[in-house]
Amino acid sequence: MPHDFMNPTLYIITCIHCNSFKQLNQEMSIIYRLSGSVFVSILLFCYPTWTQSAKCNSQDKKVLKEIEKAIAIPPYFQSWTTDSGCCEWYGVRCDEITNRVISLNIDDGTVVAGKIPDAVGDLPYLKTLIFHKCPNLKGPIPESITKLKNLTTLWFTNNNLSGPIPSFLSKLKNLDYINLSFNNFSGPIPASLSELPKLGYLRLDRNQLTGSIPESLGNLALQSYIIIGHNQLSGKVPQSFANADFTTLDFSKNKLEGDISFLFGKKKTLQTADFSRNLFQFDLSKVEFSNNLIFMDLNHNKIFGSLPEGLTKLELQTFNVSYNRLCGKIPTGGRLQIYEQSAYLHNRCLCGAPLPACK
Ligand SMILES: *[C@@H]1O[C@H](CO)[C@@H](O)[C@H](O)[C@H]1NC(C)=O
Ligand SMILES: *[C@@H]1O[C@H](CO)[C@@H](O)[C@H](O)[C@H]1NC(C)=O
Ligand SMILES: *[C@@H]1O[C@H](CO)[C@@H](O)[C@H](O)[C@H]1NC(C)=O
Ligand SMILES: *[C@@H]1O[C@H](CO)[C@@H](O)[C@H](O)[C@H]1NC(C)=O
Ligand SMILES: CC(=O)N[C@H]1CO[C@H](CO)[C@@H](O)[C@@H]1O
């Protein structure tokens, strides 16, 4: 941009619009050669913009640099330069008033490697901690995160983390959202998770979890989402779920067994029920369903009996009972005929549309 070197007003205007420290320095070095008084007036005008772009709590900055040193693969974290404010750094968000770091979100796969550093526990105002799609991020969840008393969102997804789902997560009383799906966590689901008074969303699917579903999980204070599919969980679904009322239950692809008819019922708010690919065994004939259900996948179990008339009242978007031991005529008069044959195939003797007529 051509500058009129003799007009101080023009400098002030260009300088107010400069939004980076670097640009500001360039502007100032030109001005400095002109006169002392112009320099001072420009500095005053620029001050607010300058502090904003450099804002950062120095303690938080130190911790972030430690985290970078521990896991970043060079030349990643290019925006994490010492002359810029850490609130502007990639993946970092600060509180507008206090300038303390409240969110750290590393979601760019190949740029980090190693273990989640203990230093993440030293960002005391953190509310959201995300490591997403980092295939080289390995090892356990560090206990240091129990220091993050403000944490509401813990989201470690699509990494290669391992070790247990730590029981110490129950110390983070503000947690309302846990998503640890697509990792390599093993061992049981800790019973202590039910001690989280605000936990509404729990997603632990696609790991190597074993053991049975803890009784306490049915007593979560906020009953909305439990997604624990694609693990190696076994045993029966605990009775505590009979009185519970979740919106989404996904137990798919585990080794769970027994009667789960108590998860349904006319008064439940259950909308999404994925119990496919387990060893569930019960008589479907007498089960009642609530009108809230929009997704029900029961494929690959050992469910027997016939399809109850009540199913014709539902407006299910997804319905699948294939690969079970069901028998009898598919009830008519509702929507059960709109689903593909594949939703009914591989049962003992189901018949009638959309399958061939009963004999
Ligand atoms: C985990 O690491 C293995 C190699 O050790 C890799 O093949 C796999 O894609 C990684 N998983 C994820 C979810 O990134
Ligand atoms: C939890 O993580 C999975 C896997 O990355 C993702 O698909 C899902 O959208 C996440 N859940 C929410 C509510 O963000
Ligand atoms: C996942 O963990 C199991 C042990 O639980 C281990 O044998 C396996 O190699 C791990 N897989 C990856 C990709 O790290
Ligand atoms: C039902 O589930 C089976 C088994 O996973 C699958 O092959 C089939 O395509 C599904 N059908 C529908 C309509 O969802
Ligand atoms: C809501 C909440 O827990 N706020 C806390 C966030 O962290 C600071 C520092 O640890 C506490 O002083 C707040 O009470």
XYZ file of C-alpha atoms and ligand atoms in Angstrom:
429
model
C 0.000 0.000 0.000
C 1.450 3.414 -0.925
C 1.847 5.624 2.169
C 1.783 9.407 2.338
C 4.759 9.808 4.651
C 3.955 13.411 5.474
C 0.398 12.859 6.718
C 0.166 11.614 10.343
C -3.646 11.131 10.171
C -3.267 8.489 7.513
C -0.825 6.586 9.676
C -3.215 6.548 12.571
C -5.978 5.109 10.390
C -3.829 2.379 8.865
C -2.451 1.556 12.257
C -5.874 1.114 13.881
C -6.659 -1.483 11.251
C -3.483 -3.403 11.756
C -4.446 -6.570 13.568
C -1.192 -8.338 14.019
C 1.797 -7.493 16.054
C 4.059 -7.983 13.053
C 2.109 -5.546 10.888
C 2.143 -3.047 13.721
C 5.909 -3.310 14.031
C 6.380 -2.709 10.315
C 4.154 0.367 10.430
C 6.018 1.698 13.440
C 9.486 1.223 12.070
C 8.588 3.374 9.062
C 7.055 6.025 11.282
C 9.962 6.007 13.704
C 12.176 7.382 10.987
C 9.862 10.381 10.616
C 9.317 12.122 13.922
C 9.034 11.380 17.629
C 5.686 13.111 18.139
C 3.916 11.199 15.355
C 5.225 7.929 16.806
C 3.809 8.637 20.265
C 0.325 9.558 19.004
C 0.191 6.449 16.847
C 1.276 4.227 19.706
C -1.583 5.556 21.841
C -4.151 4.872 19.124
C -2.868 1.397 18.485
C -2.690 0.275 22.099
C -6.128 -1.376 22.383
C -5.722 -3.447 19.179
C -2.241 -4.484 20.183
C -3.151 -5.772 23.652
C -6.116 -7.693 22.254
C -4.034 -9.589 19.728
C -1.408 -10.411 22.339
C -3.779 -11.429 25.125
C -2.842 -14.421 27.164
C -2.433 -15.426 30.754
C 1.285 -16.026 31.234
C 0.810 -19.129 33.383
C -1.535 -20.690 30.788
C 0.940 -19.812 28.064
C 3.711 -21.624 29.881
C 1.554 -24.728 30.287
C 0.513 -24.694 26.622
C 4.145 -24.500 25.581
C 4.856 -27.536 27.775
C 2.016 -29.430 26.094
C 3.356 -28.474 22.685
C 6.833 -29.612 23.611
C 5.497 -32.962 24.824
C 3.336 -33.962 21.869
C 3.638 -31.686 18.839
C 5.373 -32.969 15.758
C 7.387 -30.143 14.138
C 6.563 -27.901 12.338
C 3.098 -28.138 13.835
C 1.661 -25.485 16.150
C 3.020 -22.779 13.859
C 0.563 -20.287 15.289
C 1.854 -21.036 18.816
C 4.583 -18.382 18.593
C 5.934 -16.654 21.683
C 5.178 -13.145 20.388
C 1.475 -13.820 19.875
C -1.187 -14.117 22.574
C -2.020 -17.736 23.369
C -5.743 -16.948 23.135
C -5.262 -16.640 19.377
C -3.398 -19.921 19.033
C -4.742 -22.806 16.994
C -7.123 -24.921 19.058
C -7.098 -22.565 22.042
C -10.017 -20.512 23.291
C -10.011 -18.105 26.248
C -12.627 -16.543 28.441
C -13.404 -13.078 27.005
C -13.060 -11.321 30.332
C -10.386 -13.182 32.264
C -8.297 -14.280 29.247
C -7.858 -17.676 30.916
C -7.782 -20.705 28.625
C -11.193 -22.439 28.736
C -10.938 -24.731 25.731
C -8.193 -26.813 24.151
C -9.167 -28.629 20.980
C -6.514 -30.607 19.124
C -8.319 -32.271 16.246
C -5.772 -32.405 13.484
C -4.692 -36.023 13.326
C -1.096 -36.298 12.321
C 0.342 -33.340 14.175
C 0.732 -34.902 17.607
C 2.300 -38.078 18.929
C 2.913 -39.604 22.325
C 0.913 -39.600 25.532
C -1.524 -36.956 26.711
C 0.846 -34.877 28.849
C 0.231 -34.384 32.574
C 0.455 -30.648 31.910
C -3.138 -30.583 30.576
C -4.136 -30.704 34.242
C -2.497 -27.325 34.798
C -5.002 -25.258 32.834
C -7.306 -24.714 35.822
C -10.070 -22.885 33.957
C -10.438 -25.464 31.198
C -14.055 -26.353 30.418
C -13.531 -28.287 27.197
C -10.705 -30.699 26.410
C -10.666 -32.347 22.997
C -8.195 -34.673 21.327
C -9.812 -35.940 18.142
C -8.447 -37.996 15.246
C -4.874 -38.249 16.519
C -3.818 -41.800 15.528
C -0.438 -41.423 17.184
C -1.838 -40.335 20.504
C -1.408 -43.366 22.753
C -1.366 -44.403 26.381
C -3.753 -43.740 29.243
C -5.821 -40.763 30.365
C -3.576 -38.936 32.864
C -4.796 -38.594 36.435
C -3.715 -34.952 36.365
C -6.997 -34.075 34.640
C -8.761 -34.510 37.981
C -7.410 -31.034 38.754
C -9.663 -29.578 36.053
C -12.588 -28.828 38.321
C -14.326 -26.685 35.693
C -14.274 -29.339 32.994
C -17.697 -29.971 31.427
C -16.702 -31.615 28.150
C -14.195 -34.443 27.812
C -13.855 -35.563 24.241
C -11.032 -37.993 23.375
C -12.244 -39.630 20.162
C -10.662 -41.531 17.259
C -7.213 -41.763 18.839
C -5.240 -44.780 19.975
C -5.625 -44.209 23.690
C -5.529 -47.280 25.903
C -5.713 -48.367 29.524
C -8.857 -48.239 31.619
C -11.764 -45.809 31.531
C -10.483 -44.255 34.734
C -12.603 -44.333 37.837
C -11.146 -40.948 38.800
C -13.304 -39.247 36.150
C -15.984 -39.235 38.845
C -14.017 -36.475 40.603
C -14.855 -34.026 37.809
C -18.241 -33.041 39.157
C -19.011 -30.578 36.366
C -18.631 -33.122 33.577
C -21.791 -33.332 31.517
C -20.372 -34.822 28.363
C -17.931 -37.723 27.954
C -17.044 -39.022 24.497
C -14.233 -41.598 24.401
C -15.332 -43.513 21.322
C -12.979 -45.079 18.757
C -9.951 -45.758 20.961
C -8.392 -48.809 22.491
C -9.606 -48.490 26.077
C -9.992 -51.765 27.927
C -11.305 -53.103 31.225
C -14.697 -52.433 32.768
C -16.931 -49.371 32.748
C -16.311 -47.805 36.181
C -19.359 -47.818 38.442
C -18.281 -44.453 39.810
C -19.425 -42.631 36.647
C -22.886 -42.543 38.212
C -21.438 -40.123 40.788
C -21.315 -37.427 38.127
C -24.411 -35.370 38.878
C -24.498 -33.562 35.531
C -23.515 -36.372 33.188
C -26.065 -36.501 30.373
C -24.046 -37.862 27.482
C -21.837 -40.922 27.846
C -20.220 -42.405 24.771
C -17.670 -45.219 25.191
C -18.351 -47.163 22.004
C -15.764 -48.846 19.782
C -13.193 -49.741 22.391
C -12.202 -53.044 24.003
C -14.296 -52.750 27.147
C -15.111 -55.926 29.051
C -17.130 -56.894 32.113
C -20.787 -56.141 32.675
C -22.714 -52.890 32.638
C -22.529 -51.533 36.209
C -25.809 -51.454 38.125
C -25.159 -47.826 39.015
C -25.278 -46.693 35.388
C -29.038 -47.082 35.379
C -29.144 -44.491 38.157
C -27.447 -41.632 36.321
C -29.039 -38.412 37.468
C -29.543 -37.103 33.941
C -30.779 -39.890 31.725
C -30.249 -39.043 28.122
C -27.513 -40.842 26.175
C -25.599 -44.054 26.820
C -23.672 -45.337 23.831
C -21.464 -48.313 24.670
C -21.714 -50.375 21.488
C -18.902 -52.274 19.763
C -17.093 -53.474 22.862
C -16.907 -56.870 24.551
C -19.338 -56.254 27.363
C -21.080 -59.308 28.761
C -23.679 -60.360 31.313
C -27.185 -59.029 31.797
C -28.385 -55.455 31.566
C -28.916 -54.500 35.226
C -32.418 -54.121 36.675
C -31.701 -50.499 37.576
C -32.498 -49.738 33.930
C -36.091 -50.880 34.457
C -36.904 -47.637 36.272
C -34.547 -45.542 34.176
C -35.704 -43.491 31.235
C -33.045 -42.738 28.672
C -33.464 -41.075 25.291
C -30.774 -43.122 23.548
C -29.456 -46.551 24.458
C -26.898 -48.154 22.169
C -25.596 -51.510 23.426
C -24.936 -52.891 19.939
C -22.262 -55.458 19.099
C -21.383 -56.745 22.534
C -21.929 -60.085 24.262
C -24.806 -58.991 26.431
C -27.509 -61.527 27.267
C -30.856 -62.067 28.929
C -34.224 -60.354 28.856
C -34.245 -56.638 28.052
C -37.996 -56.237 27.573
C -37.970 -53.961 30.661
C -36.072 -51.357 28.631
C -39.236 -50.805 26.604
C -42.682 -49.918 27.867
C -45.511 -47.560 27.000
C -44.320 -44.748 29.273
C -40.641 -44.636 28.321
C -39.161 -41.682 26.480
C -36.699 -43.969 24.696
C -36.270 -42.780 21.098
C -33.213 -44.663 19.872
C -32.716 -48.297 20.843
C -29.849 -50.186 19.253
C -29.519 -53.612 20.865
C -28.328 -55.392 17.734
C -25.623 -58.057 17.648
C -25.801 -59.389 21.183
C -27.151 -62.523 22.832
C -30.436 -61.073 24.084
C -33.116 -63.700 24.526
C -36.740 -62.899 25.343
C -40.323 -63.202 24.115
C -41.195 -60.153 22.005
C -44.912 -61.025 21.775
C -45.989 -59.217 24.944
C -43.643 -56.242 24.866
C -45.251 -52.796 24.741
C -43.599 -49.839 23.063
C -43.913 -46.103 23.535
C -44.771 -43.757 20.678
C -41.467 -41.965 21.210
C -39.466 -44.753 19.595
C -38.052 -43.776 16.214
C -35.121 -46.196 15.914
C -35.183 -49.835 16.948
C -32.544 -52.290 15.807
C -32.695 -55.754 17.354
C -30.916 -57.737 14.624
C -28.667 -60.686 15.480
C -30.026 -61.795 18.857
C -32.035 -64.762 20.103
C -35.385 -63.021 20.378
C -38.408 -65.325 20.050
C -42.211 -65.126 19.952
C -44.122 -63.064 17.400
C -44.208 -59.402 16.404
C -46.769 -57.647 18.670
C -49.697 -55.664 17.175
C -48.461 -52.605 19.090
C -45.660 -52.187 16.564
C -48.192 -51.039 13.963
C -48.823 -47.892 16.027
C -45.202 -46.702 15.847
C -43.604 -44.351 13.348
C -40.198 -45.974 13.320
C -37.649 -44.619 10.873
C -35.446 -47.641 11.394
C -36.743 -51.063 12.318
C -34.772 -54.303 12.101
C -35.481 -57.670 13.701
C -33.502 -59.846 11.293
C -31.437 -62.815 12.493
C -33.599 -63.756 15.493
C -35.988 -66.605 16.290
C -39.276 -64.856 15.600
C -42.317 -66.555 14.152
C -45.807 -65.748 12.875
C -47.501 -63.199 10.634
C -46.102 -59.668 10.372
C -48.972 -57.460 11.638
C -50.669 -55.238 9.047
C -52.476 -51.928 9.327
C -49.412 -49.856 10.225
C -45.994 -49.195 8.791
C -44.459 -52.627 9.157
C -44.866 -53.269 5.427
C -42.722 -50.280 4.382
C -39.454 -51.781 5.614
C -37.361 -53.915 3.303
C -37.479 -57.682 3.548
C -33.978 -57.617 4.974
C -35.402 -56.157 8.183
C -37.181 -59.488 8.763
C -34.990 -62.146 7.144
C -33.337 -65.039 8.957
C -35.981 -65.682 11.588
C -37.611 -68.983 12.450
C -40.924 -68.529 10.619
C -41.939 -64.892 10.115
C -44.322 -64.512 7.181
C -46.611 -62.080 5.389
C -45.747 -58.833 3.605
C -43.071 -57.756 2.942
C -42.045 -61.410 3.293
C -43.840 -64.147 1.311
C -47.398 -64.921 2.397
C -47.983 -67.227 5.356
C -48.821 -70.800 4.481
C -4.046 -46.963 15.925
O -2.734 -47.316 15.553
C -2.674 -48.308 14.541
C -1.230 -48.632 14.309
O -0.582 -48.844 15.524
C -3.340 -47.771 13.284
O -3.362 -48.766 12.284
C -4.783 -47.356 13.580
O -5.360 -46.738 12.476
C -4.820 -46.394 14.753
N -6.204 -46.164 15.150
C -6.801 -44.963 15.086
C -8.222 -44.908 15.511
O -6.245 -43.966 14.702
C -18.519 -38.553 19.745
O -17.453 -39.030 18.972
C -17.832 -39.688 17.782
C -16.577 -40.242 17.140
O -15.709 -39.243 16.773
C -18.567 -38.727 16.871
O -18.986 -39.380 15.684
C -19.760 -38.167 17.601
O -20.381 -37.175 16.800
C -19.358 -37.576 18.924
N -20.581 -37.187 19.612
C -20.985 -35.924 19.710
C -22.328 -35.706 20.315
O -20.309 -34.995 19.369
C -5.193 -52.311 21.743
O -5.017 -52.860 23.039
C -4.708 -54.233 23.055
C -4.602 -54.659 24.497
O -5.732 -54.249 25.198
C -3.399 -54.468 22.313
O -3.145 -55.830 22.266
C -3.514 -53.908 20.900
O -2.274 -54.002 20.252
C -3.914 -52.463 20.925
N -4.117 -51.986 19.582
C -3.577 -50.852 19.125
C -3.926 -50.499 17.714
O -2.887 -50.139 19.813
C -31.131 -55.379 8.963
O -29.946 -55.877 9.567
C -29.242 -56.801 8.743
C -28.078 -57.326 9.567
O -27.220 -56.293 9.942
C -28.797 -56.093 7.483
O -28.111 -56.997 6.645
C -30.010 -55.537 6.750
O -29.592 -54.792 5.643
C -30.811 -54.637 7.673
N -32.031 -54.243 6.991
C -32.585 -53.025 7.172
C -33.805 -52.712 6.397
O -32.152 -52.214 7.961
C -17.801 -23.403 38.024
C -16.452 -23.629 38.650
O -16.146 -24.687 39.146
N -15.626 -22.611 38.588
C -14.269 -22.718 39.056
C -13.324 -22.682 37.893
O -12.006 -22.746 38.373
C -11.646 -21.723 39.233
C -10.182 -21.934 39.582
O -9.906 -23.257 39.924
C -12.523 -21.713 40.475
O -12.190 -20.625 41.280
C -13.962 -21.637 40.043
O -14.793 -21.764 41.168
